[in-house]
XYZ file of C-alpha atoms in Angstrom:
310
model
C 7.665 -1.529 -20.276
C 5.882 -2.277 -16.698
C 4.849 1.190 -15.635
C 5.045 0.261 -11.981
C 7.321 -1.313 -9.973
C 6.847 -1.965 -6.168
C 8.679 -4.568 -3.484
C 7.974 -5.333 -0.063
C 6.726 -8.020 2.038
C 3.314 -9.751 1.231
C 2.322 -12.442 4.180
C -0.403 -15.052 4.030
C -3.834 -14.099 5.599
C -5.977 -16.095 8.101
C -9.221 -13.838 8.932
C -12.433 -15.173 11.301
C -15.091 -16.090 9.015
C -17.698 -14.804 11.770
C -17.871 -11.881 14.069
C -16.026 -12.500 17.122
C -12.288 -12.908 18.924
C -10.044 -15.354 17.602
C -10.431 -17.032 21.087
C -13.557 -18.662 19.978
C -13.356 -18.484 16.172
C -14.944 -21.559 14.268
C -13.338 -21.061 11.182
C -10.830 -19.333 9.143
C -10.627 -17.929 5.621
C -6.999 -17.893 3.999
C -5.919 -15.471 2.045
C -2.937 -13.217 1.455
C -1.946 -9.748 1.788
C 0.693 -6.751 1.986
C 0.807 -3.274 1.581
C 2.629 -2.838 -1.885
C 0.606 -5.985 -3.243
C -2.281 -4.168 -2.501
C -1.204 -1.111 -4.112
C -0.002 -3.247 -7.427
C -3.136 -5.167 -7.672
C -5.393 -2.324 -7.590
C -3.523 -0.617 -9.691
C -3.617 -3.813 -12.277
C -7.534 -3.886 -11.989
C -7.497 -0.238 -12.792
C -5.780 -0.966 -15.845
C -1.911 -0.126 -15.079
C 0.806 -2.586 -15.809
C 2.669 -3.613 -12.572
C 5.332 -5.868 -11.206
C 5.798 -6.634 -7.500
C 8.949 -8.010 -6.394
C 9.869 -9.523 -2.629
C 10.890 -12.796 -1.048
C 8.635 -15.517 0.263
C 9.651 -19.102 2.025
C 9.795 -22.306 0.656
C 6.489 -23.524 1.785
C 2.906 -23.458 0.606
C 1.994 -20.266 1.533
C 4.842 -18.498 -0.444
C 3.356 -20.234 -3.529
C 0.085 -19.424 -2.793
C 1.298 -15.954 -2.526
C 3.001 -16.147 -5.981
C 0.093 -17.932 -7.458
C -2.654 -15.372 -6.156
C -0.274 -12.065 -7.432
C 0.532 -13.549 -10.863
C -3.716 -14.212 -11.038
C -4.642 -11.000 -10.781
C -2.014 -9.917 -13.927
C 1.236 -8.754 -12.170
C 4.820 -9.584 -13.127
C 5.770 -11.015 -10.088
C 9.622 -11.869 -8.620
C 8.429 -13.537 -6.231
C 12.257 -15.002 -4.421
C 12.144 -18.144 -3.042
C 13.999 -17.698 0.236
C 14.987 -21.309 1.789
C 16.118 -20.430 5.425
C 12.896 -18.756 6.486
C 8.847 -18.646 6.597
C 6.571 -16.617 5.115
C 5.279 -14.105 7.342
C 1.364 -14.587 8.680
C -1.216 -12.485 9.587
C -4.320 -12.983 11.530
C -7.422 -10.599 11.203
C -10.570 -10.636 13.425
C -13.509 -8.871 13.764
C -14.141 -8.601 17.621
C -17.178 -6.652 16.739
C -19.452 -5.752 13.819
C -17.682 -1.820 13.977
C -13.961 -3.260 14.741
C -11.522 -5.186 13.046
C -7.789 -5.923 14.634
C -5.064 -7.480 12.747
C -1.626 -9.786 14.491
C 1.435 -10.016 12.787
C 3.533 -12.721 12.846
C 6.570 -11.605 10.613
C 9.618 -11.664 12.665
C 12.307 -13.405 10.855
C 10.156 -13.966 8.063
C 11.482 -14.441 4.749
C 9.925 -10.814 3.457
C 12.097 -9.292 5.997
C 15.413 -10.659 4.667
C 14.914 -8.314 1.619
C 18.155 -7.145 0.287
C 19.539 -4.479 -2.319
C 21.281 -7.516 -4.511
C 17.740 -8.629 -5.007
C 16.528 -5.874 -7.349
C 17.297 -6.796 -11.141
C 19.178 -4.627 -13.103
C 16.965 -2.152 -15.441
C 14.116 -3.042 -13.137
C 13.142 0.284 -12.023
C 15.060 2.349 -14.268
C 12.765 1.124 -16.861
C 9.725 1.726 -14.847
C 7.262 4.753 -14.952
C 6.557 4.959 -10.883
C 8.198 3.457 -8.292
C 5.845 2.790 -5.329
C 7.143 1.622 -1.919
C 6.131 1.941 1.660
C 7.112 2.782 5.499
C 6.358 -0.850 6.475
C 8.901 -2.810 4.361
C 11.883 -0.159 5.945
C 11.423 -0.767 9.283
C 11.198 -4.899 9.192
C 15.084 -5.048 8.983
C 18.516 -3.256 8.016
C 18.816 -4.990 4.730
C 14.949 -4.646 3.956
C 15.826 -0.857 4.926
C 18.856 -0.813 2.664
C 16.468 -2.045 0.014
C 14.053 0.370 -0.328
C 17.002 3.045 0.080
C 18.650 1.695 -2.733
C 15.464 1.613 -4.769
C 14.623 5.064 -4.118
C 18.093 6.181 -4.998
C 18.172 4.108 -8.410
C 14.671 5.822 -9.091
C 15.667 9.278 -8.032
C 18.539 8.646 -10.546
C 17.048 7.719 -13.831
C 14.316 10.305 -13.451
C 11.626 7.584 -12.494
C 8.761 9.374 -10.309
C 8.614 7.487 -6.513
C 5.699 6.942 -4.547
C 5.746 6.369 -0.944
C 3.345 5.620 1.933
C 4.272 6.316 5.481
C 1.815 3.427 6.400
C 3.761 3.983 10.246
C 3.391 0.395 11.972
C 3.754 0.815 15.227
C 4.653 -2.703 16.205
C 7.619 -2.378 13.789
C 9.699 0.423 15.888
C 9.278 2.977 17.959
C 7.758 6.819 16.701
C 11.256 7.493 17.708
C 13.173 5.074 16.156
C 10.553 5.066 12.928
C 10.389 8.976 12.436
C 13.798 9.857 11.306
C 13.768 6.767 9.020
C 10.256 7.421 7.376
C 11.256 10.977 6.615
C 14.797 10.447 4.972
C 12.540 8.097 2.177
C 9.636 10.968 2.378
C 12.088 13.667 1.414
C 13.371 11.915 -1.638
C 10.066 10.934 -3.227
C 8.079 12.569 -5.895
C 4.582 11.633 -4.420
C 3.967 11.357 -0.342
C 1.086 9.818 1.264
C 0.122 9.841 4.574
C -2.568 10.474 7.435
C -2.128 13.647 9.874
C -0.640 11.520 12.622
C 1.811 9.887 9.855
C 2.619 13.360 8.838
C 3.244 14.291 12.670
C 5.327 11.546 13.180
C 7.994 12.640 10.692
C 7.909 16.917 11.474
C 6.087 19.473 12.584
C 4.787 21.451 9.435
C 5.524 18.316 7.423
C 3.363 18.898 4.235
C 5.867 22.530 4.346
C 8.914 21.082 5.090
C 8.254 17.975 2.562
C 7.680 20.406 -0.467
C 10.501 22.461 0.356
C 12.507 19.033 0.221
C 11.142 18.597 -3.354
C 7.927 16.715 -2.753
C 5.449 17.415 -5.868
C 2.240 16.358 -4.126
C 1.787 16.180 -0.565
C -1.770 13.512 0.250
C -3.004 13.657 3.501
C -5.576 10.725 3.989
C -8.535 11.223 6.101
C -10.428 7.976 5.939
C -14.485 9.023 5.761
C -13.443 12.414 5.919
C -11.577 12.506 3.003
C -8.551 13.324 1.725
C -6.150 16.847 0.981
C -3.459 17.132 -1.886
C -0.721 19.884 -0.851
C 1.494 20.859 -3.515
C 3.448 24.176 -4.386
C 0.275 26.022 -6.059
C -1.840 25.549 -2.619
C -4.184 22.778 -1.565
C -6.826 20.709 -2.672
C -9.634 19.158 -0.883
C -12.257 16.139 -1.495
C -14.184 14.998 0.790
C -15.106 11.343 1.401
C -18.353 9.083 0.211
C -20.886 8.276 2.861
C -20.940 3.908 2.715
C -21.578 1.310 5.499
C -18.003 -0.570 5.745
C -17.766 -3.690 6.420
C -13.531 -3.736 6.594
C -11.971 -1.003 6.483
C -8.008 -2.757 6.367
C -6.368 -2.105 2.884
C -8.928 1.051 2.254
C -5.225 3.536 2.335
C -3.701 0.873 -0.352
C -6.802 1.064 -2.476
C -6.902 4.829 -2.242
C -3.273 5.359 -3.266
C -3.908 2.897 -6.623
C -6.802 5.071 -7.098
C -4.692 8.349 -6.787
C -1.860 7.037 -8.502
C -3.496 5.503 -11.697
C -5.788 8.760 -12.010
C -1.937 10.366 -11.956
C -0.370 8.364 -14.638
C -3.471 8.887 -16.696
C -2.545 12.649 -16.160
C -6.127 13.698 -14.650
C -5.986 16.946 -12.302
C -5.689 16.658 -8.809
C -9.379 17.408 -8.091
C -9.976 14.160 -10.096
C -7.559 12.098 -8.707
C -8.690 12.475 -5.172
C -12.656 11.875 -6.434
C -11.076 8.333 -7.886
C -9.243 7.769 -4.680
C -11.786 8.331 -1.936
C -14.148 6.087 -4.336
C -11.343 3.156 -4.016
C -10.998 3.383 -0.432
C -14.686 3.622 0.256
C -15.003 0.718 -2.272
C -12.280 -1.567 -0.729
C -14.222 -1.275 2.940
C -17.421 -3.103 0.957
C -15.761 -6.440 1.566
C -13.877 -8.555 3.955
C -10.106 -8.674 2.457
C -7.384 -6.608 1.901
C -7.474 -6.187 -1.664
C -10.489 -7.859 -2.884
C -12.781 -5.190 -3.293
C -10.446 -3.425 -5.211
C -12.328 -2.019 -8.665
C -11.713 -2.364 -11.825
C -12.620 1.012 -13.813
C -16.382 -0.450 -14.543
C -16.442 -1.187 -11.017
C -15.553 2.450 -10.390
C -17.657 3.933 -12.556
C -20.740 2.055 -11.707
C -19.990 3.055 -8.111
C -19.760 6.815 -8.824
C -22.405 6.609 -11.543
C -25.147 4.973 -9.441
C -24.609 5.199 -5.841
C -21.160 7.226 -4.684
C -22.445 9.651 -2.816
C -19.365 11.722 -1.442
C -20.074 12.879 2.444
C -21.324 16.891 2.479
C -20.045 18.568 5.360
């Protein structure tokens, strides 16, 4: 039995291999990268069985995509989508203290995501299903997708995980809001920073638990994080490191939270392996890298995770 299932788009990565804007880059590094990906393969280094499923083009980059997920251990259903590209990303580091990421997705074969594509028994049979607030807003059937997954989950009693992960190049606050909270609502496990919470309702962590939410995680990057669930709240605060990276830090903290959850630690221990995953994923350049395995993690907390004392 896979104990995690996720789906959504994963695009190739080019990132600067210096500091400095793209306009007078020397070189690029290639790569890959996506939200849920980095989610599942942190999760696999921690020790979890995943499979990550979502479409890719015809073309080099959708193998190298395949070929990079199925290295690091995941069951991957990876579709092969003829009529369109895999979606590209560039990162840069316009400064040693900034980095700034461009999509080019639109149209992509990720996008064209659809409810037919999601084998039968696939997430009934799975432990957690994870998804996002990115892979709804690329398109209607991509939106239908995750809908339908959700539902199917909801259904056969599987717990569902979801990141708001709000993009604002995908839609509007407007237009995103109302869609990010119908999936919110009808998840076991919500994650999310204060604006990302804002977004969907005033008094969301409230309103979400009334809905049914268990756990309620409010990430606040350095400063932490918060779990909010129906016995009261619970705080950590974050470890004091130099990053070099910070993109894919959120995706590394929710594999943190949500391993430390299906290894049924307490919520005070869950957020200490968290933070330690984020901090540890802003170490070095890449979405998903840096992610640890458990040695990795507990070398980090053992000999020099210190968390930040306010």
């Amino acid at each position: 039995m896979t104990r995690v299932v996720t789906l959504g788009e994963t695009m190739a990565l080019a990132r600067t291999t210096e500091i400095g804007s793209l306009r007078h880059a020397a070189g690029l590094a290639l790569g890959i990268g996506g939200a849920e990906s980095n989610v599942a393969v942190g999760l696999r280094r921690l020790g979890v069985d995943v499979s990550w499923l979502g479409r890719v083009g015809d073309d080099p980059l959708g193998e190298r995509i395949a070929r990079e997920l199925r290295a690091e251990g995941l069951d991957v259903r990876a579709i092969v989508d003829g009529g369109a590209p895999t979606g590209l990303m560039l990162k840069e580091r316009p400064s040693a203290a900034s980095t700034a990421v461009h999509y080019y997705r639109r149209g992509s074969a990720g996008s064209r995501l659809s409810p037919s594509d999601i084998p039968p028994e696939w997430i009934e049979e799975a432990d957690l299903l994870h998804v996002t607030g990115i892979t709804p807003l690329l398109s209607d059937t991509a939106r239908a997708t995750v809908l339908t997954a959700v539902e199917r989950a909801s259904g056969a009693g599987v717990t569902v995980s979801f990141d708001v992960n709000y993009r604002s190049a995908l839609a509007s606050p407007a237009v995103a809001g109302p869609i990010l909270r119908e999936i919110a609502e009808r998840a076991t496990i919500v994650f999310g920073g204060p604006e990302e919470f804002a977004l969907m309702t005033p008094d969301a962590a409230e309103s979400l638990l009334d809905a049914g939410v268990a756990h309620v995680v409010v990430k606040r990057g350095p400063d932490g994080a918060a779990v909010v669930t129906a016995d009261g709240s619970t705080e950590a605060p974050g470890f004091a490191i130099d990053p070099l990276d910070t993109v894919g830090a959120g995706d590394a903290f929710v594999s943190g939270y949500l391993s430390a959850h299906l290894d049924g630690l307490d919520i005070a221990a869950a957020l200490i392996r968290a933070n330690a995953c984020g901090a540890m994923a802003c170490l070095v350049p890449g979405d998903w890298e840096a992610a640890p395995t458990r040695r990795d993690l507990e070398r980090f907390l053992a000999g020099g995770g210190d968390p930040v004392r306010r």
